[in-house]
Amino acid sequence: MTLLAALTTGDDLPGAVAAGEHTLSRHELLGWACTIAASLSAENGQTTVAVDAQPGLPTIAAITGALLAGVPVVPVPPDAGELERAHILRDSQATLILSDNPGAAGASGVPTLSISDQKRPGTMPQKEPEAQRPALVLYTSGTTGPPKGVVISRKALAAGLDALADAWQWTPEDTLVHGLPLYHVHGLVLGVLGPLRLGGWLRHTIKPTPERYASTPGTMYFGVPTVWSRVANAPEAARALKPARLLVSGSAPLPSPVFETIKELAGQAPVERYGMTETLITVSARADGERRAGHVGTPLAGISTRLVDENGQPLPADGTTIGHLQVTGPTLLDGYLRGDTIEPPALDDGWFPTGDVATIGADGWHRIVGRASTDLIKTGGYRVGAGEVEDALLLHPAVREAAVIGTPHADLGEQITAFVVTERVTASSVTPEELISFVAHRLAAHKRPRVVRLVGELPRNGMGKVQKKLLPSL
């Protein structure tokens, strides 16, 4: 089966693509993408192309065209700063950037090809590129240094989307609605390539606001926790999603209070899933199964997971033991881009170390504690997951957002430190001491925060993830 099967071979399948107020039929998108593919093939020495990933139909057409041509494509965040953009273009060795903005390449000197100038019917490439060829080079967020180019093959994309189709009962009859960025796994791989492989409609709202979600009919809605939190705070918008069959949350943990509010207002709990750039999606709740607050489900078809300790020794799947999560399966990256070569990932006997810590229950359900570097707090001989403390804080009516980290402590090694954003209405009535006591009454004493700092907002990246490494400077 070809990578974009529904687009290229599904003549009898319904579907089209809409972004904002603009719509393309499946045949119109295919023609535009084929013209782009022909332009890329005609470029001498074309090995990797970048796409200025502005939200909208031109980005979808450009990435589709590059995939049809078999040329690895690098989506560049439209809000990337000058240094980040220059790093991505230089590191990927992109020889062309597809954009309707002539200045998209910045000072890099990379030539620009207008996407909209290619908007005319084209001819399909004669053959499907080989399955093992690199398809995407996705750059990580760069939290531990300059962003790294993660190379994902065509077969990994196909395996990941087919596994999600099975878990989510995703069919050509579905209409997917989202407004997520088009340069990450969630918004691009799941949110664009999913419908192009599996069929159905894609309606991109350009921005993921509650009002736009509520006014766009669909059967599936994708969002990150920030999106669902805003939907939960807009009851009429949440109720408008009742006709949908699936609400999916990912890219960061969904706070339990948001989970419960969406469940009450929209008539169903969100499906949570887990993955990362290097592995695509590996664990998820199922459309026809249970949904548990604070948990991300069970491994997808073809995926295996395990927990290990700091020495790489296996840990029990008992639902309480916290360990380092490792995964293996057909969705793993080919490696990291290193000049003209792809450096294979450092695997542990075939297992990919995710860098996350988790628990796995006897029934296979996973709870992600967080990043090992920031969310596993070792305090006074105890191992505490930051997410559990955050969930407890969010139960307080005055707390709107909470982020917990370990900070140095002379006696404990690390002390649990919470950064809290309060609701404006009740902010004047809550104190750090009250919040510490609130948690102490709900969790074990050693899990209570030693320090609570009330802040105006939490630092987040483009996908809504809290940047915990920035918290100590608040």
Tab-separated table of C-alpha atoms in Angstrom, residues 33-436:
chain	number	residue	atom	x	y	z
A	33	ALA	CA	0.938	18.133	-5.119
A	34	CYS	CA	1.892	16.335	-8.348
A	35	THR	CA	2.983	19.621	-9.918
A	36	ILE	CA	5.151	20.336	-6.870
A	37	ALA	CA	6.556	16.804	-7.041
A	38	ALA	CA	7.532	17.337	-10.690
A	39	SER	CA	9.248	20.622	-9.806
A	40	LEU	CA	11.277	18.911	-7.093
A	41	SER	CA	12.273	16.040	-9.339
A	42	ALA	CA	13.490	18.519	-11.933
A	43	GLU	CA	15.906	20.146	-9.495
A	44	ASN	CA	19.459	18.898	-9.977
A	45	GLY	CA	20.918	17.370	-6.861
A	46	GLN	CA	17.690	17.775	-4.900
A	47	THR	CA	18.131	15.676	-1.755
A	48	THR	CA	16.162	17.439	1.005
A	49	VAL	CA	13.614	20.246	0.836
A	50	ALA	CA	12.298	22.481	3.576
A	51	VAL	CA	8.727	23.750	3.851
A	52	ASP	CA	7.755	26.982	5.565
A	53	ALA	CA	4.999	25.313	7.591
A	54	GLN	CA	2.467	28.118	7.793
A	55	PRO	CA	-1.007	26.842	8.745
A	56	GLY	CA	-3.026	26.385	5.561
A	57	LEU	CA	-3.476	24.546	2.297
A	58	PRO	CA	-0.150	25.575	0.677
A	59	THR	CA	1.819	23.798	3.425
A	60	ILE	CA	-0.327	20.669	3.065
A	61	ALA	CA	0.176	20.684	-0.710
A	62	ALA	CA	3.929	21.263	-0.416
A	63	ILE	CA	4.552	18.460	2.063
A	64	THR	CA	2.328	16.117	0.058
A	65	GLY	CA	4.235	16.981	-3.120
A	66	ALA	CA	7.600	16.293	-1.509
A	67	LEU	CA	6.360	12.921	-0.247
A	68	LEU	CA	5.066	12.018	-3.724
A	69	ALA	CA	8.478	12.902	-5.150
A	70	GLY	CA	10.259	10.778	-2.559
A	71	VAL	CA	12.291	13.776	-1.369
A	72	PRO	CA	12.754	14.048	2.426
A	73	VAL	CA	10.924	17.106	3.685
A	74	VAL	CA	11.820	19.353	6.633
A	75	PRO	CA	8.877	21.337	8.052
A	76	VAL	CA	10.154	24.655	9.450
A	77	PRO	CA	8.090	26.267	12.244
A	78	PRO	CA	6.707	29.552	10.903
A	79	ASP	CA	7.497	31.291	14.192
A	80	ALA	CA	11.081	30.030	14.316
A	81	GLY	CA	13.509	32.750	15.293
A	82	GLU	CA	16.331	33.725	12.992
A	83	LEU	CA	18.894	31.522	14.758
A	84	GLU	CA	16.581	28.484	14.922
A	85	ARG	CA	15.591	28.810	11.259
A	86	ALA	CA	19.206	29.158	10.188
A	87	HIS	CA	20.174	26.095	12.250
A	88	ILE	CA	17.414	23.920	10.754
A	89	LEU	CA	18.203	24.912	7.171
A	90	ARG	CA	21.932	24.501	7.666
A	91	ASP	CA	21.770	21.276	9.656
A	92	SER	CA	19.296	19.593	7.273
A	93	GLN	CA	21.294	20.717	4.231
A	94	ALA	CA	18.029	21.665	2.548
A	95	THR	CA	18.670	22.740	-1.038
A	96	LEU	CA	15.292	24.437	-1.457
A	97	ILE	CA	12.574	25.915	0.725
A	98	LEU	CA	8.943	25.814	-0.408
A	99	SER	CA	7.109	28.946	0.681
A	100	ASP	CA	4.887	31.717	-0.568
A	101	ASN	CA	7.071	34.129	1.412
A	102	PRO	CA	10.168	35.108	-0.615
A	103	GLY	CA	12.010	35.874	2.641
A	104	ALA	CA	11.300	32.509	4.271
A	105	ALA	CA	14.930	31.392	3.990
A	106	GLY	CA	16.143	34.379	5.997
A	107	ALA	CA	19.862	34.959	5.560
A	108	SER	CA	20.586	31.287	4.820
A	109	GLY	CA	20.812	31.761	1.073
A	110	VAL	CA	18.622	28.701	0.401
A	111	PRO	CA	16.578	29.254	-2.797
A	112	THR	CA	12.798	29.617	-2.427
A	113	LEU	CA	10.120	28.045	-4.643
A	114	SER	CA	6.623	29.544	-4.450
A	115	ILE	CA	4.033	26.934	-3.463
A	116	SER	CA	1.005	28.752	-4.862
A	117	ASP	CA	2.714	29.291	-8.229
A	118	GLN	CA	2.577	25.493	-8.600
A	119	LYS	CA	-1.200	25.351	-8.115
A	120	ARG	CA	-2.244	23.597	-11.287
A	121	PRO	CA	-3.009	19.991	-12.298
A	122	GLY	CA	0.036	17.757	-12.511
A	123	THR	CA	0.888	14.184	-13.438
A	124	MET	CA	1.404	11.466	-10.845
A	125	PRO	CA	4.986	10.241	-10.438
A	126	GLN	CA	5.477	6.927	-12.217
A	127	LYS	CA	6.232	4.889	-9.120
A	128	GLU	CA	5.908	4.970	-5.346
A	129	PRO	CA	9.204	5.713	-3.550
A	130	GLU	CA	10.664	2.768	-1.651
A	131	ALA	CA	9.156	2.213	1.802
A	132	GLN	CA	12.483	2.438	3.620
A	133	ARG	CA	13.308	5.875	2.195
A	134	PRO	CA	13.372	8.819	4.633
A	135	ALA	CA	10.127	10.786	4.444
A	136	LEU	CA	10.355	13.484	7.110
A	137	VAL	CA	13.102	15.206	9.054
A	138	LEU	CA	11.383	16.569	12.157
A	139	TYR	CA	13.358	18.818	14.472
A	140	THR	CA	13.032	18.346	18.224
A	141	SER	CA	12.281	21.232	20.555
A	142	GLY	CA	15.933	21.603	21.512
A	143	THR	CA	15.441	21.505	25.291
A	144	THR	CA	18.876	19.889	25.788
A	145	GLY	CA	20.774	21.785	23.095
A	146	PRO	CA	20.260	22.765	19.460
A	147	PRO	CA	17.240	21.070	17.844
A	148	LYS	CA	18.071	17.634	16.391
A	149	GLY	CA	16.839	16.386	13.020
A	150	VAL	CA	14.910	13.146	13.534
A	151	VAL	CA	14.702	11.059	10.353
A	152	ILE	CA	11.424	9.151	9.942
A	153	SER	CA	10.960	6.616	7.135
A	154	ARG	CA	7.909	6.107	4.951
A	155	LYS	CA	7.330	2.647	6.406
A	156	ALA	CA	7.427	3.998	9.965
A	157	LEU	CA	4.772	6.582	9.090
A	158	ALA	CA	2.589	3.922	7.468
A	159	ALA	CA	2.952	1.553	10.425
A	160	GLY	CA	2.107	4.262	12.927
A	161	LEU	CA	-0.994	5.497	11.103
A	162	ASP	CA	-2.319	1.988	10.508
A	163	ALA	CA	-1.905	1.158	14.199
A	164	LEU	CA	-3.871	4.287	15.131
A	165	ALA	CA	-6.562	3.441	12.595
A	166	ASP	CA	-6.983	0.139	14.409
A	167	ALA	CA	-7.013	1.647	17.906
A	168	TRP	CA	-9.260	4.592	17.056
A	169	GLN	CA	-11.486	2.813	14.495
A	170	TRP	CA	-10.470	5.538	12.028
A	171	THR	CA	-12.243	5.133	8.663
A	172	PRO	CA	-12.844	7.113	5.461
A	173	GLU	CA	-16.199	8.138	6.924
A	174	ASP	CA	-14.474	10.293	9.539
A	175	THR	CA	-14.022	14.059	9.458
A	176	LEU	CA	-10.975	15.170	11.417
A	177	VAL	CA	-10.950	18.675	12.893
A	178	HIS	CA	-7.923	20.365	14.436
A	179	GLY	CA	-5.916	23.572	14.372
A	180	LEU	CA	-2.530	22.230	15.483
A	181	PRO	CA	0.825	23.301	13.988
A	182	LEU	CA	1.854	21.515	10.793
A	183	TYR	CA	5.435	20.723	11.785
A	184	HIS	CA	5.039	18.173	14.613
A	185	VAL	CA	3.924	14.553	14.853
A	186	HIS	CA	0.519	15.487	16.261
A	187	GLY	CA	-0.555	18.141	13.789
A	188	LEU	CA	1.308	16.932	10.693
A	189	VAL	CA	1.713	13.152	10.825
A	190	LEU	CA	-1.558	12.347	12.596
A	191	GLY	CA	-3.450	15.459	11.598
A	192	VAL	CA	-2.594	15.660	7.874
A	193	LEU	CA	-0.980	12.434	6.690
A	194	GLY	CA	-3.585	10.427	8.620
A	195	PRO	CA	-6.536	11.523	6.447
A	196	LEU	CA	-4.390	11.352	3.287
A	197	ARG	CA	-3.587	7.720	4.060
A	198	LEU	CA	-6.825	6.564	5.668
A	199	GLY	CA	-9.402	8.731	3.911
A	200	GLY	CA	-12.106	11.128	5.012
A	201	TRP	CA	-12.174	14.868	5.473
A	202	LEU	CA	-9.575	17.087	7.091
A	203	ARG	CA	-10.772	20.452	8.368
A	204	HIS	CA	-7.920	22.570	9.715
A	205	THR	CA	-9.162	25.527	11.743
A	206	ILE	CA	-5.863	27.485	11.397
A	207	LYS	CA	-6.043	28.291	15.119
A	208	PRO	CA	-7.189	25.755	17.739
A	209	THR	CA	-9.696	27.962	19.550
A	210	PRO	CA	-12.804	26.629	21.314
A	211	GLU	CA	-15.000	28.768	19.081
A	212	ARG	CA	-13.506	27.384	15.865
A	213	TYR	CA	-13.692	23.800	17.087
A	214	ALA	CA	-17.321	24.276	18.119
A	215	SER	CA	-18.302	25.775	14.751
A	216	THR	CA	-16.574	23.098	12.637
A	217	PRO	CA	-18.539	19.826	12.406
A	218	GLY	CA	-16.473	16.661	12.700
A	219	THR	CA	-16.291	13.150	14.084
A	220	MET	CA	-12.726	13.405	15.478
A	221	TYR	CA	-11.046	16.372	17.174
A	222	PHE	CA	-7.336	16.608	18.001
A	223	GLY	CA	-5.930	18.924	20.654
A	224	VAL	CA	-3.120	19.400	23.132
A	225	PRO	CA	-3.944	19.903	26.839
A	226	THR	CA	-3.861	23.692	26.465
A	227	VAL	CA	-6.564	23.441	23.796
A	228	TRP	CA	-8.734	21.122	25.883
A	229	SER	CA	-8.280	23.314	28.947
A	230	ARG	CA	-9.619	26.275	26.996
A	231	VAL	CA	-12.494	24.170	25.661
A	232	ALA	CA	-13.302	23.084	29.223
A	233	ASN	CA	-13.454	26.751	30.228
A	234	ALA	CA	-15.911	27.456	27.379
A	235	PRO	CA	-18.888	25.241	28.282
A	236	GLU	CA	-20.978	26.019	25.201
A	237	ALA	CA	-18.065	25.136	22.928
A	238	ALA	CA	-17.492	21.895	24.835
A	239	ARG	CA	-21.160	20.921	24.552
A	240	ALA	CA	-21.035	21.582	20.802
A	241	LEU	CA	-18.589	18.659	20.491
A	242	LYS	CA	-21.129	16.092	21.748
A	243	PRO	CA	-21.845	14.723	18.234
A	244	ALA	CA	-18.168	13.747	17.790
A	245	ARG	CA	-17.172	10.147	18.330
A	246	LEU	CA	-13.555	10.813	19.426
A	247	LEU	CA	-11.716	13.617	21.222
A	248	VAL	CA	-7.954	13.007	21.271
A	249	SER	CA	-5.452	14.669	23.592
A	250	GLY	CA	-1.695	14.351	23.373
A	251	SER	CA	1.758	15.998	23.289
A	252	ALA	CA	1.635	16.585	27.072
A	253	PRO	CA	-0.215	15.141	30.077
A	254	LEU	CA	-3.881	16.140	30.318
A	255	PRO	CA	-4.724	17.401	33.838
A	256	SER	CA	-7.364	15.223	35.497
A	257	PRO	CA	-9.749	18.152	36.201
A	258	VAL	CA	-9.763	19.007	32.473
A	259	PHE	CA	-10.385	15.330	31.632
A	260	GLU	CA	-13.390	15.243	33.963
A	261	THR	CA	-14.823	18.569	32.776
A	262	ILE	CA	-14.636	17.569	29.118
A	263	LYS	CA	-16.243	14.238	29.989
A	264	GLU	CA	-19.127	16.018	31.681
A	265	LEU	CA	-19.689	18.761	29.097
A	266	ALA	CA	-18.974	16.900	25.842
A	267	GLY	CA	-20.498	13.618	26.934
A	268	GLN	CA	-17.294	11.624	26.564
A	269	ALA	CA	-13.828	11.554	28.055
A	270	PRO	CA	-10.864	12.368	25.811
A	271	VAL	CA	-8.719	9.565	24.440
A	272	GLU	CA	-5.156	10.126	25.620
A	273	ARG	CA	-2.121	8.794	23.798
A	274	TYR	CA	1.640	8.860	24.203
A	275	GLY	CA	4.504	9.223	21.775
A	276	MET	CA	7.437	11.362	20.808
A	277	THR	CA	9.143	12.584	17.662
A	278	GLU	CA	11.578	9.671	17.649
A	279	THR	CA	8.942	6.947	18.056
A	280	LEU	CA	5.700	8.413	16.678
A	281	ILE	CA	2.659	7.294	18.720
A	282	THR	CA	3.256	4.098	20.670
A	283	VAL	CA	0.601	3.924	23.406
A	284	SER	CA	-3.050	4.943	23.379
A	285	ALA	CA	-6.474	4.363	24.836
A	286	ARG	CA	-8.831	2.754	22.325
A	287	ALA	CA	-11.982	4.210	20.823
A	288	ASP	CA	-14.045	1.246	22.004
A	289	GLY	CA	-12.395	0.861	25.391
A	290	GLU	CA	-11.932	2.447	28.766
A	291	ARG	CA	-10.518	5.932	29.261
A	292	ARG	CA	-8.731	6.700	32.515
A	293	ALA	CA	-7.760	10.138	33.763
A	294	GLY	CA	-3.985	10.470	34.042
A	295	HIS	CA	-3.311	7.380	31.905
A	296	VAL	CA	-2.416	7.034	28.224
A	297	GLY	CA	-3.611	3.509	27.484
A	298	THR	CA	-1.887	0.386	26.202
A	299	PRO	CA	0.696	-0.270	23.452
A	300	LEU	CA	-0.490	-0.053	19.849
A	301	ALA	CA	-0.311	-3.019	17.507
A	302	GLY	CA	3.325	-3.985	16.859
A	303	ILE	CA	4.661	-1.945	19.799
A	304	SER	CA	6.238	-3.354	22.968
A	305	THR	CA	7.152	-1.378	26.086
A	306	ARG	CA	9.072	-2.021	29.295
A	307	LEU	CA	10.354	-0.276	32.410
A	308	VAL	CA	13.970	-0.407	33.563
A	309	ASP	CA	15.902	1.068	36.451
A	310	GLU	CA	18.962	3.334	36.277
A	311	ASN	CA	21.139	0.280	35.563
A	312	GLY	CA	18.933	-1.015	32.755
A	313	GLN	CA	17.451	-3.840	34.833
A	314	PRO	CA	13.756	-4.694	34.194
A	315	LEU	CA	11.190	-3.423	36.691
A	316	PRO	CA	7.769	-4.927	37.472
A	317	ALA	CA	4.568	-3.844	35.753
A	318	ASP	CA	2.638	-3.472	38.999
A	319	GLY	CA	1.070	-0.048	38.466
A	320	THR	CA	3.121	1.625	41.202
A	321	THR	CA	6.812	1.096	40.412
A	322	ILE	CA	8.232	4.090	38.546
A	323	GLY	CA	10.849	3.289	35.918
A	324	HIS	CA	12.477	4.513	32.750
A	325	LEU	CA	10.206	3.771	29.778
A	326	GLN	CA	11.634	1.992	26.746
A	327	VAL	CA	9.794	1.089	23.535
A	328	THR	CA	10.429	-0.995	20.432
A	329	GLY	CA	8.503	-1.527	17.222
A	330	PRO	CA	8.169	-0.518	13.558
A	331	THR	CA	7.590	3.195	14.212
A	332	LEU	CA	11.062	4.012	15.523
A	333	LEU	CA	13.200	6.657	13.842
A	334	ASP	CA	15.934	5.759	11.384
A	335	GLY	CA	18.279	8.022	13.314
A	336	TYR	CA	19.468	11.593	13.723
A	337	LEU	CA	20.721	13.682	10.846
A	338	ARG	CA	24.478	14.206	11.027
A	339	GLY	CA	25.705	16.016	7.932
A	340	ASP	CA	25.529	13.644	4.986
A	341	THR	CA	24.790	10.632	7.181
A	342	ILE	CA	22.046	9.330	9.446
A	343	GLU	CA	23.366	8.388	12.878
A	344	PRO	CA	21.422	5.394	14.236
A	345	PRO	CA	19.793	5.904	17.637
A	346	ALA	CA	21.482	4.486	20.712
A	347	LEU	CA	19.302	1.454	21.437
A	348	ASP	CA	19.419	-0.845	24.432
A	349	ASP	CA	19.347	-4.272	22.730
A	350	GLY	CA	16.727	-2.981	20.301
A	351	TRP	CA	14.842	-0.878	22.857
A	352	PHE	CA	14.623	2.911	22.473
A	353	PRO	CA	15.109	4.862	25.741
A	354	THR	CA	12.396	7.506	25.672
A	355	GLY	CA	13.825	9.623	28.486
A	356	ASP	CA	10.420	9.468	30.171
A	357	VAL	CA	9.519	7.775	33.441
A	358	ALA	CA	6.272	5.877	33.819
A	359	THR	CA	4.333	3.165	35.564
A	360	ILE	CA	2.762	0.177	33.788
A	361	GLY	CA	-0.117	-1.721	35.357
A	362	ALA	CA	-0.636	-5.463	35.275
A	363	ASP	CA	-3.348	-4.808	32.667
A	364	GLY	CA	-0.878	-2.933	30.442
A	365	TRP	CA	-2.168	0.565	31.141
A	366	HIS	CA	0.556	3.232	31.173
A	367	ARG	CA	0.809	6.349	33.303
A	368	ILE	CA	3.483	8.793	32.179
A	369	VAL	CA	5.157	10.461	35.148
A	370	GLY	CA	7.145	12.812	32.918
A	371	ARG	CA	10.673	13.441	31.775
A	372	ALA	CA	13.296	11.660	33.816
A	373	SER	CA	15.377	14.834	33.907
A	374	THR	CA	12.646	17.069	35.364
A	375	ASP	CA	9.633	15.045	36.513
A	376	LEU	CA	11.203	12.298	38.614
A	377	ILE	CA	12.013	13.971	41.923
A	378	LYS	CA	14.276	12.190	44.405
A	379	THR	CA	13.571	13.698	47.781
A	380	GLY	CA	14.630	12.325	51.173
A	381	GLY	CA	15.085	8.832	49.755
A	382	TYR	CA	11.666	8.827	48.026
A	383	ARG	CA	10.935	8.893	44.294
A	384	VAL	CA	8.042	11.244	43.557
A	385	GLY	CA	6.391	11.860	40.198
A	386	ALA	CA	5.780	15.554	39.534
A	387	GLY	CA	2.503	14.814	37.719
A	388	GLU	CA	0.859	13.343	40.815
A	389	VAL	CA	1.590	16.498	42.801
A	390	GLU	CA	0.406	18.699	39.933
A	391	ASP	CA	-2.889	16.795	39.734
A	392	ALA	CA	-3.424	17.257	43.472
A	393	LEU	CA	-2.803	21.004	43.236
A	394	LEU	CA	-5.246	21.302	40.331
A	395	LEU	CA	-8.025	19.982	42.549
A	396	HIS	CA	-7.915	23.247	44.523
A	397	PRO	CA	-10.557	25.672	43.159
A	398	ALA	CA	-8.091	28.567	43.154
A	399	VAL	CA	-5.502	26.785	40.993
A	400	ARG	CA	-5.685	27.181	37.206
A	401	GLU	CA	-2.266	25.756	36.264
A	402	ALA	CA	0.505	24.002	38.164
A	403	ALA	CA	4.018	22.804	37.364
A	404	VAL	CA	6.203	20.908	39.811
A	405	ILE	CA	9.957	20.318	39.763
A	406	GLY	CA	12.697	19.277	42.152
A	407	THR	CA	15.052	22.004	43.301
A	408	PRO	CA	18.309	21.515	45.245
A	409	HIS	CA	17.997	21.008	49.003
A	410	ALA	CA	20.917	20.520	51.408
A	411	ASP	CA	19.199	17.834	53.482
A	412	LEU	CA	16.672	16.167	51.131
A	413	GLY	CA	18.763	16.241	47.960
A	414	GLU	CA	15.799	17.738	46.122
A	415	GLN	CA	12.752	19.494	47.478
A	416	ILE	CA	9.377	19.512	45.734
A	417	THR	CA	8.772	23.004	44.393
A	418	ALA	CA	5.492	24.044	42.779
A	419	PHE	CA	4.806	26.959	40.442
A	420	VAL	CA	1.118	27.835	40.481
A	421	VAL	CA	-1.087	30.097	38.379
A	422	THR	CA	-4.261	30.997	40.250
A	423	GLU	CA	-7.748	31.826	39.070
A	424	ARG	CA	-8.225	35.583	39.127
A	425	VAL	CA	-11.470	35.408	41.101
A	426	THR	CA	-10.008	33.474	44.004
A	427	ALA	CA	-6.328	34.425	43.785
A	428	SER	CA	-6.480	36.888	46.655
A	429	SER	CA	-7.729	34.231	49.052
A	430	VAL	CA	-5.120	31.517	48.521
A	431	THR	CA	-1.646	31.375	50.038
A	432	PRO	CA	1.315	29.069	49.405
A	433	GLU	CA	0.895	27.632	52.901
A	434	GLU	CA	-2.735	26.749	52.151
A	435	LEU	CA	-1.763	24.927	48.969
A	436	ILE	CA	0.998	22.981	50.733
